[in-house]
Amino acid sequence: MKLTFRIQYHTVWGEDLRVIFDEGDPLFLQLSTRDGSEWKGSCDYSPAESGRPITYRYGVFRDDMCIRKELGAIAHTVYSGNVQQHQYLIEDCWRDLPTENYRYSSAFNDVHPLTSPNRLSNNVGSCITFRALCPGLHVQGQELGIIGSCSALGNWEYCRPIRMHEVASGVWQLTLDASALKSPFEYKFVAINEKTGAVEEWETRPNRLFQIRPLQRGETYLPAEAEVFFNRPACRIAGTAIPVFSLRSEGSCGVGDFGDLKRFITWAIETGQRAVQILPINDTTMTGTWMDSYPYNSISIYAFHPMYIDLRQLPALNDEEAMKAFERRRITLNGLSQVDYEKVNCLKREYLHTLFHQEQEQFLEMPEFKAFVQKNEEWLQPYAVFSVLRDRNGTADFRRWGVDSVYQADRVQQMCIPGSTYYEDICFYYFLQYYLHVQLLDACTYGRSQGVIVKGDIPIGISRNSVEAWVEPYYFNMNGQAGAPPDAFSTNGQNWGMPTYNWQVMEKDQYHWWQRRFRKMAEYFTAYRIDHILGFFRIWEIPYHSVHGLLGQFVPSLPMSKEEIQSFGLDFDKERMTRPYIDDQLIDKLFGDKAHEVRHTFLKHLPSKLYALRPEYNTQRKVETYFDGKDDPASTDMREKLYSLISDVLFIADRDDPNKFHPRIAVQNEPVFCHLSAKEQQAFNRLYDHYYYQRHNEFWYHEAMKKLPILLQATPMLVCGEDLGMVPGCVPWVMNQLQILSLEIQRMPKQTGIEFGRPENYPYLSVCTIGTHDMTTLRGWWKEDSTVTDRFYHNELHYWGTTPEEAPGWLCEEIVRRHLQCPSMLCILTWQDWTAMDEAIRNADIDAERINIPANPHNYWRWRMHITLEKLMSLTDFNQHIRQMIAESGRADG
């Protein structure tokens, strides 16, 4: 078939416009123009498979490099309307994202059958194909229709619209005989009743005018796709955030599972909520100890943690005595106030091993199981082999696996062949992942069928001891550690210990690694949270020799040369400004009566009056090794102070170019800065402000726009970004352009110069919450600093009198109510903050409700609900009160 494209798009000198076909890379059609605004081009093109639609996007190129491409998951689409038609005249307009793009996401669209495009008989001479974008009609029991001023379009009679065909979610098309449509004519798109076909709503705009020259036989004309709008209120939804491991039911095994998740969704439905948000659920099994409880440090981006299997959905053990023994241990663990990670996983693993051997023969022959293995083989085989090798070698550090320390695809394939010495153990992990998949899919499908968004969480990093690091090491910088700069919650920054990404390599295959990851999540979730979305702009990379996060630098970034540093008025001395400033006064002040020991053990005297760290202790990792096993308070205190000595520098050399430098983050309160003259301090501060708040905005904008549009096109999920911390000015530009929901927290306002955010001013495209898993609960925060809560009580809530020492239920309810009433699309509160409203229900122990302390790299993630889901469901008055609050806030109908 011959395709002729016409589009208006203004370019500048040196740019050209091309049609990029989705079927081929780099298959495209270069268009031509006379004025840089009106572009046209033709080509002969046939889909790879007969009957398949042709999908394409427009891109702007300069020197054969695509510098800009249409955004969004919805491509332009052309279907054959008649097998005899062979020329298609296509009018288009550049489309980034549809207005209200969120409505096209799977979070706001139910699952329903799509229809094939209509095809006319072969004797039709020419055709007109109308294309329209309109999501969410099936939720209202409606479909899209077209009605107009000519007889073929019903002569404006409300009972005679022409029904369109939804060929993709939210994408509608209709092909008509051109001879029956006498140009010019007027028309409108309408929402029609699915059953009767009668018009129920008219699009909210003036009549559309159709006017075109007569078509020749064999031609099909496609007007530009129309975005169709009806009078729909903005979707506003309430929900709850809770880790799956924190769920508790009478039948769970000391930890929440996917069956409990389904029960929790039922509670959300009963209380009028339409969103449930969870933490990452991937397998983190590395050491078999409680250290594996950290959910953001997984061994696989695909495999789920075995502890989330709901044993109640599996067959019982045939051995009655073994079953009774298991039940006794289960009851004991389930009665604990916190998750005993090690005992829970030990018990469930024992049970699952026994069950696997009991059911193995029948299980391996199940057609559903075989289909699962075949579909997921790409990630499932390496994960299962990795897990077996971890178990046999006693470590997840694959570098210690001898011949298997380097991934060999052929060897892995041989291990997975029936009859190999590894095969049975590998099948055990297939067994686990199959049932995890079935149970999570069941919970999420149930949520979707009830109109509940189940929102997943995508960690920004991977573990350096993971399947991905073993199989695809070229995607990562293993000599760096991802983390975050210091903030109010972590004065030394955060060191997550994870390798950073090699974005240059990932860019070469269009971020295929990330696209696969997102598509896997889309099998279950309809929305997701991008953990630390700032990492797609730049990541805080800490050298591997550091423990704290203060010696990091942003990657990618624009380091400064010596000449550029001096242009700010600072006389740059590499020797003085890139090493710690250590003198006797500082040593005595820091270490007191231990000063002599520190000088003798860790320091050496320089020719000047200063000291330097001895070579065997000149990095934080070396100091950490020295103090390994010394956990007494005195040793811990000395270790931390030695860390601070090592990080007391003004500049850090760039990781790639040792002759360029980065100002050390948050150095203004360090001794090395205090020893500068007043003039030098002023010059450094000018340089510092330029570097951290101005220098990189355009650079980081383009870095994010290389990655995020491609990833957002990979799935129809609703996208939310965790945009907290040291946020560059370009982040809101990208998030607004891509319609990514921001995260709004009142105690972490994004506007400078204010102490508390104003919920009533939050943007619509946002998720508002009182606190996250990394923060204290509302009641915990209230106790942290009485001077802060006093200002909040009087200046923000506008109450008189003495500020309560602890947050009473009525006060928590007032804060919850204000968040529910804010403009944010999603108001997702932690379960602890919902229950804080009722003093008879909430946990008496405020500190026990804290999930994570980011400043502690070895936090034990073990919080559990203090009441069971069965008890929660029985709290009729409490649940009805939540439902009423949600209804009063206008969030009941979403």
PDB file of N, CA, C and O in Angstrom, residues 15-66:
ATOM      1  N   GLU A  15      17.044  20.980  10.822  1.00  0.00           N
ATOM      2  CA  GLU A  15      16.199  19.904  11.327  1.00  0.00           C
ATOM      3  C   GLU A  15      15.312  19.360  10.206  1.00  0.00           C
ATOM      4  O   GLU A  15      14.916  20.107   9.301  1.00  0.00           O
ATOM      5  N   ASP A  16      15.009  18.083  10.276  1.00  0.00           N
ATOM      6  CA  ASP A  16      14.026  17.516   9.358  1.00  0.00           C
ATOM      7  C   ASP A  16      13.089  16.607  10.131  1.00  0.00           C
ATOM      8  O   ASP A  16      13.401  16.140  11.233  1.00  0.00           O
ATOM      9  N   LEU A  17      11.922  16.367   9.555  1.00  0.00           N
ATOM     10  CA  LEU A  17      10.874  15.593  10.197  1.00  0.00           C
ATOM     11  C   LEU A  17      10.776  14.236   9.517  1.00  0.00           C
ATOM     12  O   LEU A  17      10.829  14.140   8.289  1.00  0.00           O
ATOM     13  N   ARG A  18      10.611  13.179  10.330  1.00  0.00           N
ATOM     14  CA  ARG A  18      10.540  11.829   9.784  1.00  0.00           C
ATOM     15  C   ARG A  18       9.417  11.042  10.459  1.00  0.00           C
ATOM     16  O   ARG A  18       9.088  11.285  11.623  1.00  0.00           O
ATOM     17  N   VAL A  19       8.876  10.098   9.708  1.00  0.00           N
ATOM     18  CA  VAL A  19       7.910   9.144  10.243  1.00  0.00           C
ATOM     19  C   VAL A  19       8.694   7.918  10.685  1.00  0.00           C
ATOM     20  O   VAL A  19       9.423   7.324   9.886  1.00  0.00           O
ATOM     21  N   ILE A  20       8.557   7.554  11.954  1.00  0.00           N
ATOM     22  CA  ILE A  20       9.290   6.407  12.505  1.00  0.00           C
ATOM     23  C   ILE A  20       8.287   5.273  12.695  1.00  0.00           C
ATOM     24  O   ILE A  20       7.375   5.368  13.525  1.00  0.00           O
ATOM     25  N   PHE A  21       8.451   4.207  11.942  1.00  0.00           N
ATOM     26  CA  PHE A  21       7.535   3.073  12.041  1.00  0.00           C
ATOM     27  C   PHE A  21       7.949   2.180  13.207  1.00  0.00           C
ATOM     28  O   PHE A  21       9.134   1.876  13.389  1.00  0.00           O
ATOM     29  N   ASP A  22       6.961   1.742  13.989  1.00  0.00           N
ATOM     30  CA  ASP A  22       7.259   0.953  15.186  1.00  0.00           C
ATOM     31  C   ASP A  22       7.796  -0.431  14.866  1.00  0.00           C
ATOM     32  O   ASP A  22       8.469  -1.043  15.684  1.00  0.00           O
ATOM     33  N   GLU A  23       7.518  -0.941  13.675  1.00  0.00           N
ATOM     34  CA  GLU A  23       7.922  -2.306  13.347  1.00  0.00           C
ATOM     35  C   GLU A  23       9.412  -2.430  13.079  1.00  0.00           C
ATOM     36  O   GLU A  23       9.975  -3.510  13.202  1.00  0.00           O
ATOM     37  N   GLY A  24      10.035  -1.355  12.726  1.00  0.00           N
ATOM     38  CA  GLY A  24      11.442  -1.458  12.349  1.00  0.00           C
ATOM     39  C   GLY A  24      12.282  -0.412  13.036  1.00  0.00           C
ATOM     40  O   GLY A  24      11.822   0.670  13.363  1.00  0.00           O
ATOM     41  N   ASP A  25      13.530  -0.740  13.306  1.00  0.00           N
ATOM     42  CA  ASP A  25      14.462   0.215  13.873  1.00  0.00           C
ATOM     43  C   ASP A  25      15.784   0.074  13.119  1.00  0.00           C
ATOM     44  O   ASP A  25      16.422  -0.975  13.164  1.00  0.00           O
ATOM     45  N   PRO A  26      16.200   1.055  12.339  1.00  0.00           N
ATOM     46  CA  PRO A  26      15.656   2.417  12.257  1.00  0.00           C
ATOM     47  C   PRO A  26      14.833   2.633  10.982  1.00  0.00           C
ATOM     48  O   PRO A  26      15.271   3.345  10.081  1.00  0.00           O
ATOM     49  N   LEU A  27      13.661   2.001  10.869  1.00  0.00           N
ATOM     50  CA  LEU A  27      12.823   2.142   9.694  1.00  0.00           C
ATOM     51  C   LEU A  27      12.058   3.453   9.791  1.00  0.00           C
ATOM     52  O   LEU A  27      11.279   3.656  10.722  1.00  0.00           O
ATOM     53  N   PHE A  28      12.281   4.360   8.848  1.00  0.00           N
ATOM     54  CA  PHE A  28      11.593   5.640   8.899  1.00  0.00           C
ATOM     55  C   PHE A  28      11.443   6.201   7.492  1.00  0.00           C
ATOM     56  O   PHE A  28      12.090   5.771   6.531  1.00  0.00           O
ATOM     57  N   LEU A  29      10.569   7.194   7.393  1.00  0.00           N
ATOM     58  CA  LEU A  29      10.338   7.912   6.141  1.00  0.00           C
ATOM     59  C   LEU A  29      10.710   9.369   6.369  1.00  0.00           C
ATOM     60  O   LEU A  29      10.161  10.026   7.269  1.00  0.00           O
ATOM     61  N   GLN A  30      11.623   9.888   5.558  1.00  0.00           N
ATOM     62  CA  GLN A  30      12.015  11.286   5.675  1.00  0.00           C
ATOM     63  C   GLN A  30      11.041  12.132   4.870  1.00  0.00           C
ATOM     64  O   GLN A  30      10.810  11.893   3.680  1.00  0.00           O
ATOM     65  N   LEU A  31      10.445  13.134   5.536  1.00  0.00           N
ATOM     66  CA  LEU A  31       9.487  14.019   4.883  1.00  0.00           C
ATOM     67  C   LEU A  31      10.213  15.220   4.289  1.00  0.00           C
ATOM     68  O   LEU A  31      11.361  15.516   4.637  1.00  0.00           O
ATOM     69  N   SER A  32       9.524  15.933   3.417  1.00  0.00           N
ATOM     70  CA  SER A  32      10.117  17.121   2.793  1.00  0.00           C
ATOM     71  C   SER A  32       9.233  18.324   3.080  1.00  0.00           C
ATOM     72  O   SER A  32       8.045  18.199   3.388  1.00  0.00           O
ATOM     73  N   THR A  33       9.820  19.516   2.961  1.00  0.00           N
ATOM     74  CA  THR A  33       9.097  20.758   3.225  1.00  0.00           C
ATOM     75  C   THR A  33       9.665  21.877   2.381  1.00  0.00           C
ATOM     76  O   THR A  33      10.829  21.839   1.969  1.00  0.00           O
ATOM     77  N   ARG A  34       8.839  22.876   2.133  1.00  0.00           N
ATOM     78  CA  ARG A  34       9.312  24.074   1.441  1.00  0.00           C
ATOM     79  C   ARG A  34       9.508  25.242   2.395  1.00  0.00           C
ATOM     80  O   ARG A  34      10.257  26.162   2.101  1.00  0.00           O
ATOM     81  N   ASP A  35       8.779  25.225   3.500  1.00  0.00           N
ATOM     82  CA  ASP A  35       8.814  26.387   4.401  1.00  0.00           C
ATOM     83  C   ASP A  35       9.190  26.035   5.841  1.00  0.00           C
ATOM     84  O   ASP A  35       9.153  26.888   6.718  1.00  0.00           O
ATOM     85  N   GLY A  36       9.533  24.768   6.118  1.00  0.00           N
ATOM     86  CA  GLY A  36       9.894  24.371   7.478  1.00  0.00           C
ATOM     87  C   GLY A  36       8.705  24.177   8.388  1.00  0.00           C
ATOM     88  O   GLY A  36       8.877  23.924   9.587  1.00  0.00           O
ATOM     89  N   SER A  37       7.492  24.251   7.840  1.00  0.00           N
ATOM     90  CA  SER A  37       6.290  24.105   8.662  1.00  0.00           C
ATOM     91  C   SER A  37       5.347  23.026   8.137  1.00  0.00           C
ATOM     92  O   SER A  37       4.744  22.292   8.917  1.00  0.00           O
ATOM     93  N   GLU A  38       5.188  22.958   6.824  1.00  0.00           N
ATOM     94  CA  GLU A  38       4.303  21.965   6.226  1.00  0.00           C
ATOM     95  C   GLU A  38       5.151  20.852   5.619  1.00  0.00           C
ATOM     96  O   GLU A  38       5.952  21.096   4.716  1.00  0.00           O
ATOM     97  N   TRP A  39       4.965  19.641   6.133  1.00  0.00           N
ATOM     98  CA  TRP A  39       5.788  18.509   5.741  1.00  0.00           C
ATOM     99  C   TRP A  39       4.932  17.458   5.044  1.00  0.00           C
ATOM    100  O   TRP A  39       3.768  17.237   5.394  1.00  0.00           O
ATOM    101  N   LYS A  40       5.539  16.788   4.051  1.00  0.00           N
ATOM    102  CA  LYS A  40       4.805  15.790   3.288  1.00  0.00           C
ATOM    103  C   LYS A  40       5.775  14.723   2.796  1.00  0.00           C
ATOM    104  O   LYS A  40       6.952  15.007   2.537  1.00  0.00           O
ATOM    105  N   GLY A  41       5.264  13.491   2.691  1.00  0.00           N
ATOM    106  CA  GLY A  41       6.099  12.425   2.153  1.00  0.00           C
ATOM    107  C   GLY A  41       5.274  11.182   1.892  1.00  0.00           C
ATOM    108  O   GLY A  41       4.213  10.983   2.490  1.00  0.00           O
ATOM    109  N   SER A  42       5.736  10.342   0.969  1.00  0.00           N
ATOM    110  CA  SER A  42       5.024   9.120   0.600  1.00  0.00           C
ATOM    111  C   SER A  42       5.985   7.945   0.577  1.00  0.00           C
ATOM    112  O   SER A  42       7.196   8.102   0.367  1.00  0.00           O
ATOM    113  N   CYS A  43       5.413   6.759   0.794  1.00  0.00           N
ATOM    114  CA  CYS A  43       6.212   5.538   0.714  1.00  0.00           C
ATOM    115  C   CYS A  43       5.289   4.354   0.485  1.00  0.00           C
ATOM    116  O   CYS A  43       4.084   4.418   0.757  1.00  0.00           O
ATOM    117  N   ASP A  44       5.857   3.308  -0.031  1.00  0.00           N
ATOM    118  CA  ASP A  44       5.146   2.029  -0.126  1.00  0.00           C
ATOM    119  C   ASP A  44       5.483   1.239   1.126  1.00  0.00           C
ATOM    120  O   ASP A  44       6.663   1.082   1.483  1.00  0.00           O
ATOM    121  N   TYR A  45       4.453   0.741   1.785  1.00  0.00           N
ATOM    122  CA  TYR A  45       4.686   0.081   3.076  1.00  0.00           C
ATOM    123  C   TYR A  45       3.635  -0.992   3.290  1.00  0.00           C
ATOM    124  O   TYR A  45       2.447  -0.780   3.032  1.00  0.00           O
ATOM    125  N   SER A  46       4.056  -2.120   3.789  1.00  0.00           N
ATOM    126  CA  SER A  46       3.136  -3.195   4.158  1.00  0.00           C
ATOM    127  C   SER A  46       3.559  -3.727   5.519  1.00  0.00           C
ATOM    128  O   SER A  46       4.758  -3.890   5.783  1.00  0.00           O
ATOM    129  N   PRO A  47       2.605  -4.011   6.405  1.00  0.00           N
ATOM    130  CA  PRO A  47       2.956  -4.569   7.712  1.00  0.00           C
ATOM    131  C   PRO A  47       3.651  -5.914   7.562  1.00  0.00           C
ATOM    132  O   PRO A  47       3.489  -6.614   6.559  1.00  0.00           O
ATOM    133  N   ALA A  48       4.439  -6.269   8.569  1.00  0.00           N
ATOM    134  CA  ALA A  48       5.154  -7.542   8.536  1.00  0.00           C
ATOM    135  C   ALA A  48       4.187  -8.715   8.475  1.00  0.00           C
ATOM    136  O   ALA A  48       4.483  -9.745   7.892  1.00  0.00           O
ATOM    137  N   GLU A  49       3.010  -8.539   9.103  1.00  0.00           N
ATOM    138  CA  GLU A  49       1.990  -9.575   9.064  1.00  0.00           C
ATOM    139  C   GLU A  49       0.729  -8.980   8.453  1.00  0.00           C
ATOM    140  O   GLU A  49       0.310  -7.880   8.813  1.00  0.00           O
ATOM    141  N   SER A  50       0.110  -9.714   7.572  1.00  0.00           N
ATOM    142  CA  SER A  50      -1.111  -9.242   6.922  1.00  0.00           C
ATOM    143  C   SER A  50      -2.202  -9.016   7.955  1.00  0.00           C
ATOM    144  O   SER A  50      -2.410  -9.832   8.853  1.00  0.00           O
ATOM    145  N   GLY A  51      -2.883  -7.891   7.828  1.00  0.00           N
ATOM    146  CA  GLY A  51      -3.971  -7.572   8.746  1.00  0.00           C
ATOM    147  C   GLY A  51      -3.552  -6.795   9.967  1.00  0.00           C
ATOM    148  O   GLY A  51      -4.397  -6.266  10.691  1.00  0.00           O
ATOM    149  N   ARG A  52      -2.241  -6.707  10.222  1.00  0.00           N
ATOM    150  CA  ARG A  52      -1.780  -5.957  11.383  1.00  0.00           C
ATOM    151  C   ARG A  52      -1.856  -4.465  11.106  1.00  0.00           C
ATOM    152  O   ARG A  52      -1.641  -4.015   9.978  1.00  0.00           O
ATOM    153  N   PRO A  53      -2.142  -3.651  12.134  1.00  0.00           N
ATOM    154  CA  PRO A  53      -2.156  -2.203  11.931  1.00  0.00           C
ATOM    155  C   PRO A  53      -0.750  -1.666  11.720  1.00  0.00           C
ATOM    156  O   PRO A  53       0.248  -2.290  12.105  1.00  0.00           O
ATOM    157  N   ILE A  54      -0.664  -0.502  11.110  1.00  0.00           N
ATOM    158  CA  ILE A  54       0.596   0.214  10.958  1.00  0.00           C
ATOM    159  C   ILE A  54       0.646   1.260  12.055  1.00  0.00           C
ATOM    160  O   ILE A  54      -0.249   2.100  12.165  1.00  0.00           O
ATOM    161  N   THR A  55       1.651   1.196  12.905  1.00  0.00           N
ATOM    162  CA  THR A  55       1.804   2.175  13.983  1.00  0.00           C
ATOM    163  C   THR A  55       3.091   2.956  13.770  1.00  0.00           C
ATOM    164  O   THR A  55       4.102   2.406  13.327  1.00  0.00           O
ATOM    165  N   TYR A  56       3.041   4.225  14.096  1.00  0.00           N
ATOM    166  CA  TYR A  56       4.190   5.090  13.819  1.00  0.00           C
ATOM    167  C   TYR A  56       4.148   6.315  14.714  1.00  0.00           C
ATOM    168  O   TYR A  56       3.116   6.649  15.313  1.00  0.00           O
ATOM    169  N   ARG A  57       5.284   6.983  14.800  1.00  0.00           N
ATOM    170  CA  ARG A  57       5.412   8.261  15.501  1.00  0.00           C
ATOM    171  C   ARG A  57       6.247   9.193  14.635  1.00  0.00           C
ATOM    172  O   ARG A  57       6.974   8.755  13.743  1.00  0.00           O
ATOM    173  N   TYR A  58       6.171  10.471  14.943  1.00  0.00           N
ATOM    174  CA  TYR A  58       6.989  11.459  14.253  1.00  0.00           C
ATOM    175  C   TYR A  58       8.197  11.815  15.111  1.00  0.00           C
ATOM    176  O   TYR A  58       8.116  11.859  16.349  1.00  0.00           O
ATOM    177  N   GLY A  59       9.312  12.055  14.450  1.00  0.00           N
ATOM    178  CA  GLY A  59      10.514  12.463  15.138  1.00  0.00           C
ATOM    179  C   GLY A  59      11.217  13.589  14.407  1.00  0.00           C
ATOM    180  O   GLY A  59      11.132  13.687  13.178  1.00  0.00           O
ATOM    181  N   VAL A  60      11.887  14.447  15.160  1.00  0.00           N
ATOM    182  CA  VAL A  60      12.692  15.521  14.588  1.00  0.00           C
ATOM    183  C   VAL A  60      14.150  15.071  14.600  1.00  0.00           C
ATOM    184  O   VAL A  60      14.655  14.618  15.631  1.00  0.00           O
ATOM    185  N   PHE A  61      14.804  15.192  13.456  1.00  0.00           N
ATOM    186  CA  PHE A  61      16.185  14.726  13.318  1.00  0.00           C
ATOM    187  C   PHE A  61      17.102  15.888  12.964  1.00  0.00           C
ATOM    188  O   PHE A  61      16.689  16.838  12.293  1.00  0.00           O
ATOM    189  N   ARG A  62      18.329  15.777  13.440  1.00  0.00           N
ATOM    190  CA  ARG A  62      19.394  16.688  13.025  1.00  0.00           C
ATOM    191  C   ARG A  62      20.643  15.838  12.806  1.00  0.00           C
ATOM    192  O   ARG A  62      21.059  15.113  13.721  1.00  0.00           O
ATOM    193  N   ASP A  63      21.188  15.908  11.605  1.00  0.00           N
ATOM    194  CA  ASP A  63      22.366  15.105  11.262  1.00  0.00           C
ATOM    195  C   ASP A  63      22.125  13.617  11.527  1.00  0.00           C
ATOM    196  O   ASP A  63      22.961  12.917  12.129  1.00  0.00           O
ATOM    197  N   ASP A  64      20.958  13.159  11.094  1.00  0.00           N
ATOM    198  CA  ASP A  64      20.566  11.744  11.218  1.00  0.00           C
ATOM    199  C   ASP A  64      20.431  11.274  12.665  1.00  0.00           C
ATOM    200  O   ASP A  64      20.383  10.058  12.925  1.00  0.00           O
ATOM    201  N   MET A  65      20.360  12.200  13.592  1.00  0.00           N
ATOM    202  CA  MET A  65      20.153  11.835  14.993  1.00  0.00           C
ATOM    203  C   MET A  65      18.799  12.365  15.452  1.00  0.00           C
ATOM    204  O   MET A  65      18.487  13.546  15.226  1.00  0.00           O
ATOM    205  N   CYS A  66      17.997  11.491  16.056  1.00  0.00           N
ATOM    206  CA  CYS A  66      16.681  11.905  16.547  1.00  0.00           C
ATOM    207  C   CYS A  66      16.859  12.746  17.803  1.00  0.00           C
ATOM    208  O   CYS A  66      17.371  12.253  18.818  1.00  0.00           O
TER     209      CYS A  66
END
